[in-house]
Amino acid sequence: MARWAPDSRGRLQTAALELFSEHGYEPVTATAIAERAGVTERTFYRQFGDKREILFGDGTRILDVITTAVDAVPVEPLAGAVGAALHALALDMQPRYDRLAVRAAIIAATPELQERELRKMASWATALASYLTGRGTDPATAEVCTAAAMAVFRIAFQRWLAAGPDSSLADLVAESLSSLAALLPDPGRR
Amino acid sequence: MARWAPDSRGRLQTAALELFSEHGYEPVTATAIAERAGVTERTFYRQFGDKREILFGDGTRILDVITTAVDAVPVEPLAGAVGAALHALALDMQPRYDRLAVRAAIIAATPELQERELRKMASWATALASYLTGRGTDPATAEVCTAAAMAVFRIAFQRWLAAGPDSSLADLVAESLSSLAALLPDPGRR
């Protein structure tokens, strides 16, 4: 087993997705993942705190994608800023369809992982709201709008997985956001 | 210990909330909860599958509250039907402020429980969407709107807990729903 492992992180993620797909999530051990990736268990634990974090370890990078996108646009109107964040997230995910589809299938089969996924997305919403508030948006509005937007993103994401890699996640996100209009008590909008 | 325990379910819930508040969630056992409630462990397990279900066992009743409310109104406009569901949920929770505040504090202290709570609310959104779709609402719109509405409800609920028992959850829900307008890309609405 090589002591020096280039891109050990990516290789561990690939190995884990393969093993989870073959055997399910529960029975696969950190040891087996490290072995398949050709790295030591120590490298596994240095890269990921535990097995679950292999599936959820991209959170920090995703937050970067979101804040970079919001930095590039005015925070008002809020629809534009939140839309830019979700659009950037969609573009980031689009080329990773295959890996994300495998990951989603593993998560869908394990309630504990579904719960972790929901909390991760809620934390993105909270982070985006704090960021917008830091730039002057009304905190109450930012909190509601980012939470709703993330719930909408999650649905668009599931539709994208169902529709296949040639469908556009960004388009599905935009469509889903616009269907929120039906939720507003203004007859003129429907 | 009495073999016949009137309202053993309610007594178990009260005992569990007391014990969780005193010692935290993790260290409290089903045995300790049953003992505090004055019922047998067998009664505990008949009422709740496990310790976690003590905090989440009201789901079926909540779904009844939601569907009964939606039954009483037209499904279109969707804003009215979803609004009626959340309003009924708010009225159902209003008199239970004290118990819900204790429960929320316990959940906030334990990531595993936060995750379970998010999944429970997502399941209410899905159930409401299926119900509306069964009555003729466009499925895609219903899915997006109920998921967003439940995310909004969750925020209003947290605001209500922070504001105290004299604040109106129903008012906070209505306010939060209306601030979703900022998310729609229509300059005329802001």
XYZ file of C-alpha atoms in Angstrom:
380
model
C 0.000 0.000 0.000
C 1.583 3.281 -1.110
C 2.327 5.729 1.700
C 1.974 8.612 -0.718
C -1.494 8.716 -2.213
C -2.271 11.496 -4.719
C -5.919 12.648 -4.516
C -6.572 10.239 -1.673
C -9.744 12.174 -0.893
C -11.269 11.683 -4.334
C -10.188 8.067 -4.434
C -11.746 7.388 -1.048
C -15.020 8.983 -2.203
C -15.064 6.898 -5.378
C -14.221 3.707 -3.481
C -16.913 4.387 -0.887
C -19.621 5.022 -3.512
C -18.654 1.798 -5.276
C -18.754 -0.251 -2.092
C -22.000 1.316 -0.838
C -23.599 0.579 -4.234
C -22.428 -3.023 -4.122
C -23.239 -3.862 -0.501
C -25.451 -1.097 0.883
C -24.272 1.554 3.322
C -24.412 -0.251 6.660
C -22.074 -3.233 6.184
C -19.232 -1.298 4.539
C -16.380 -0.420 6.948
C -13.820 2.365 6.844
C -11.180 -0.359 6.543
C -12.797 -1.767 3.392
C -13.088 1.706 1.849
C -9.427 2.509 2.555
C -8.378 -0.837 1.114
C -10.370 -0.349 -2.090
C -8.927 3.163 -2.460
C -5.395 1.870 -1.864
C -4.713 4.144 1.118
C -4.196 3.536 4.811
C -7.016 3.670 7.346
C -5.132 6.549 8.921
C -5.498 8.505 5.659
C -9.212 7.719 5.693
C -9.650 9.169 9.166
C -7.470 12.189 8.382
C -9.666 13.028 5.384
C -13.059 12.126 6.883
C -14.043 11.978 10.532
C -16.196 8.922 9.912
C -17.888 6.871 7.205
C -20.867 9.198 6.996
C -18.666 12.198 6.257
C -17.554 10.578 2.994
C -21.049 11.350 1.721
C -21.315 14.789 3.333
C -17.755 16.128 3.316
C -18.335 18.561 0.419
C -20.261 21.028 2.571
C -17.520 23.627 2.884
C -16.870 23.724 -0.844
C -20.601 24.082 -1.513
C -20.785 27.027 0.880
C -17.932 28.637 -1.087
C -19.873 28.162 -4.321
C -22.925 29.814 -2.766
C -21.166 32.807 -1.218
C -19.010 33.439 -4.302
C -22.172 33.568 -6.414
C -23.932 35.943 -4.039
C -20.838 38.158 -3.850
C -21.095 38.758 -7.588
C -24.630 40.217 -7.507
C -26.500 42.913 -5.537
C -28.284 41.532 -2.442
C -31.443 43.354 -3.477
C -33.726 42.302 -5.001
C -33.473 39.247 -2.779
C -34.970 37.032 -5.500
C -31.942 37.838 -7.655
C -29.389 37.075 -4.943
C -31.006 33.820 -3.834
C -31.597 32.856 -7.460
C -27.891 33.459 -8.216
C -26.885 31.218 -5.300
C -29.113 28.349 -6.429
C -28.077 28.825 -10.045
C -24.393 28.535 -9.087
C -25.136 25.452 -7.026
C -26.949 23.908 -10.009
C -24.059 24.632 -12.386
C -21.622 23.156 -9.873
C -23.631 19.943 -9.655
C -24.529 19.543 -13.344
C -21.274 17.832 -14.470
C -21.307 15.528 -11.437
C -24.641 13.914 -12.294
C -23.412 10.300 -12.236
C -21.733 10.505 -8.869
C -24.600 12.499 -7.343
C -27.157 9.985 -8.621
C -25.297 7.096 -6.997
C -24.923 9.100 -3.790
C -28.648 9.969 -3.783
C -29.641 6.309 -4.208
C -27.506 5.349 -1.200
C -28.984 8.153 0.893
C -32.548 7.315 -0.132
C -32.075 3.764 1.192
C -31.013 4.842 4.699
C -33.262 7.043 6.904
C -30.312 8.172 9.045
C -28.605 9.509 5.910
C -31.775 11.192 4.634
C -31.963 13.025 7.942
C -28.332 14.088 7.733
C -28.928 15.333 4.196
C -31.879 17.459 5.278
C -29.842 18.989 8.085
C -26.968 19.731 5.734
C -29.299 21.578 3.346
C -30.888 23.449 6.264
C -27.394 24.529 7.300
C -26.724 25.886 3.779
C -29.938 27.887 4.018
C -28.909 29.295 7.396
C -25.422 30.148 6.137
C -26.840 31.896 3.065
C -29.304 33.834 5.232
C -26.499 34.986 7.580
C -24.434 36.027 4.609
C -27.263 38.063 3.076
C -28.077 39.598 6.447
C -24.408 40.565 6.823
C -24.770 42.470 3.555
C -27.865 44.320 4.729
C -30.891 42.168 3.896
C -33.720 42.120 6.436
C -32.897 39.080 8.634
C -36.472 37.779 8.979
C -37.096 37.879 5.232
C -33.695 36.349 4.459
C -34.311 33.460 6.857
C -37.719 32.597 5.383
C -36.651 33.011 1.774
C -33.444 30.986 2.007
C -35.163 28.131 3.863
C -37.937 27.993 1.270
C -35.425 28.303 -1.571
C -33.397 25.385 -0.266
C -36.541 23.249 0.067
C -37.332 24.126 -3.556
C -33.780 23.334 -4.642
C -34.038 19.906 -3.052
C -37.150 19.121 -5.082
C -35.610 20.393 -8.310
C -32.553 18.266 -7.564
C -34.693 15.125 -7.182
C -36.480 15.931 -10.453
C -33.131 16.344 -12.158
C -31.947 12.944 -10.949
C -35.175 11.413 -12.237
C -34.935 13.228 -15.588
C -31.356 12.183 -16.385
C -27.982 13.824 -17.029
C -29.101 15.653 -20.181
C -31.695 17.666 -18.301
C -30.641 21.041 -16.918
C -30.658 21.337 -13.143
C -30.479 25.124 -13.426
C -33.657 25.179 -15.544
C -35.465 22.863 -13.126
C -34.463 25.106 -10.217
C -35.731 28.224 -11.991
C -39.042 26.526 -12.888
C -39.547 25.272 -9.351
C -38.801 28.672 -7.847
C -41.336 30.301 -10.120
C -44.056 27.835 -9.106
C -43.804 29.248 -5.576
C -46.003 32.043 -6.897
C -48.986 29.751 -6.252
C -48.262 30.023 -2.545
C -48.853 33.743 -2.326
C -52.326 34.950 -1.447
C -52.602 37.328 -4.381
C -55.216 36.310 -6.944
C -53.574 38.510 -9.569
C -50.535 36.266 -9.660
C -52.205 32.972 -10.460
C -46.828 -0.319 39.959
C -50.428 -0.266 38.693
C -51.192 -2.712 35.892
C -53.933 -0.445 34.654
C -52.609 2.985 33.789
C -55.078 5.594 32.527
C -53.529 7.915 29.917
C -50.268 6.003 30.084
C -49.256 7.604 26.803
C -49.568 11.170 28.091
C -47.903 10.267 31.372
C -44.979 8.674 29.555
C -44.557 11.787 27.412
C -44.615 14.060 30.458
C -42.179 11.823 32.360
C -39.814 11.668 29.372
C -39.782 15.457 28.887
C -39.053 15.922 32.604
C -36.213 13.404 32.589
C -34.705 14.705 29.323
C -34.781 18.251 30.756
C -33.095 17.125 33.949
C -30.407 14.853 32.501
C -30.257 15.462 28.749
C -31.595 13.076 26.129
C -28.804 10.495 25.843
C -28.499 9.101 29.384
C -32.241 8.632 30.027
C -33.439 5.040 29.531
C -36.859 3.657 28.667
C -36.806 1.959 32.076
C -36.341 5.285 33.856
C -39.137 6.902 31.853
C -41.554 4.062 32.588
C -40.654 4.202 36.277
C -41.227 7.978 36.500
C -44.567 7.565 34.704
C -45.573 4.717 37.020
C -46.131 2.206 34.212
C -44.348 -0.981 33.164
C -41.594 -1.030 30.552
C -43.893 -3.228 28.509
C -46.432 -0.397 28.425
C -43.665 1.947 27.291
C -42.768 -0.281 24.346
C -46.416 -0.873 23.459
C -47.005 2.880 23.240
C -43.696 3.887 21.642
C -41.328 1.756 19.590
C -38.310 3.404 21.164
C -37.178 6.387 23.210
C -36.997 8.679 20.197
C -40.629 8.020 19.306
C -41.705 9.646 22.564
C -40.687 12.939 20.985
C -42.030 12.156 17.521
C -45.056 9.946 18.138
C -47.619 12.694 17.414
C -47.081 12.531 13.667
C -50.287 10.690 12.804
C -52.433 13.085 14.804
C -50.720 16.051 13.139
C -51.456 14.607 9.706
C -55.112 14.346 10.734
C -55.117 18.011 11.730
C -53.639 18.965 8.365
C -55.949 16.869 6.176
C -59.071 17.831 8.143
C -58.217 21.501 7.603
C -57.625 21.043 3.880
C -60.853 19.042 3.542
C -62.794 22.074 4.735
C -61.586 24.424 1.982
C -61.303 24.379 -1.834
C -57.913 23.095 -3.082
C -57.676 26.073 -5.410
C -56.304 28.637 -4.947
C -53.436 26.567 -3.582
C -52.333 29.419 -1.319
C -55.679 29.132 0.480
C -55.481 25.369 0.963
C -51.865 25.340 2.135
C -52.541 28.387 4.299
C -55.505 26.579 5.903
C -53.318 23.565 6.680
C -50.612 25.647 8.348
C -53.211 27.738 10.186
C -54.804 24.586 11.634
C -51.394 23.284 12.640
C -50.655 26.584 14.377
C -53.959 26.551 16.287
C -53.319 22.958 17.331
C -49.913 23.849 18.726
C -50.776 27.184 20.352
C -52.142 25.778 23.664
C -49.225 23.340 23.947
C -46.557 26.038 24.054
C -44.906 24.914 27.312
C -44.529 21.299 26.331
C -43.394 22.168 22.795
C -40.803 24.611 24.121
C -39.293 21.939 26.381
C -39.372 19.441 23.527
C -37.693 21.922 21.158
C -34.898 22.608 23.650
C -34.193 18.885 23.939
C -34.173 18.477 20.161
C -31.929 21.506 19.652
C -29.307 19.925 21.918
C -29.060 16.670 19.929
C -28.122 16.640 16.198
C -29.677 13.190 15.685
C -33.014 14.551 16.936
C -32.778 17.710 14.819
C -32.328 15.488 11.791
C -35.317 13.353 12.756
C -37.396 16.507 13.211
C -36.492 17.786 9.748
C -37.441 14.457 8.204
C -40.730 14.420 10.065
C -41.622 17.872 8.746
C -40.559 16.860 5.227
C -42.907 13.881 5.519
C -45.797 16.199 6.481
C -45.050 18.278 3.394
C -45.049 15.163 1.198
C -48.288 13.906 2.739
C -49.980 17.271 2.231
C -48.769 17.401 -1.379
C -50.140 13.886 -2.080
C -53.414 14.846 -0.510
C -53.730 18.018 -2.609
C -52.709 16.130 -5.743
C -55.377 13.528 -4.974
C -57.890 16.362 -5.007
C -56.698 17.637 -8.377
C -53.856 20.072 -7.747
C -50.950 20.004 -10.200
C -48.447 17.583 -8.577
C -45.295 19.552 -9.405
C -46.693 22.798 -7.991
C -48.099 21.047 -4.923
C -44.742 19.424 -4.159
C -42.807 22.693 -4.364
C -45.375 24.744 -2.482
C -45.873 22.322 0.400
C -42.123 21.824 0.883
C -41.548 25.582 0.947
C -44.564 26.105 3.205
C -43.283 23.575 5.719
C -39.839 25.212 5.728
C -41.591 28.518 6.416
C -43.708 26.969 9.159
C -40.585 25.668 10.868
C -39.109 29.163 10.998
C -42.352 30.692 12.267
C -42.466 27.983 14.920
C -38.945 28.842 16.118
C -39.889 32.533 16.242
C -42.962 31.670 18.265
C -40.904 29.715 20.807
C -38.541 32.679 21.099
C -41.397 35.186 21.405
C -43.251 33.380 24.206
C -46.660 31.798 24.820
C -48.593 35.035 24.415
C -47.490 35.463 20.826
C -49.696 33.992 18.112
C -48.156 31.165 16.100
C -50.869 31.564 13.461
C -49.949 35.243 12.980
C -46.247 34.421 12.742
C -46.992 31.737 10.140
C -49.074 34.156 8.041
C -46.374 36.848 8.230
C -43.628 34.412 7.275
C -45.627 33.053 4.348
C -46.203 36.545 3.025
C -42.485 37.370 3.169
C -41.951 34.651 0.558
C -43.050 37.292 -1.943
C -39.461 38.582 -1.875
C -38.369 35.331 -3.502
C -40.368 35.826 -6.677
C -38.674 37.497 -9.592
C -41.394 40.074 -10.130
C -40.339 43.651 -9.349
C -43.966 44.698 -9.041
C -44.389 42.619 -5.896
C -41.636 44.097 -3.792
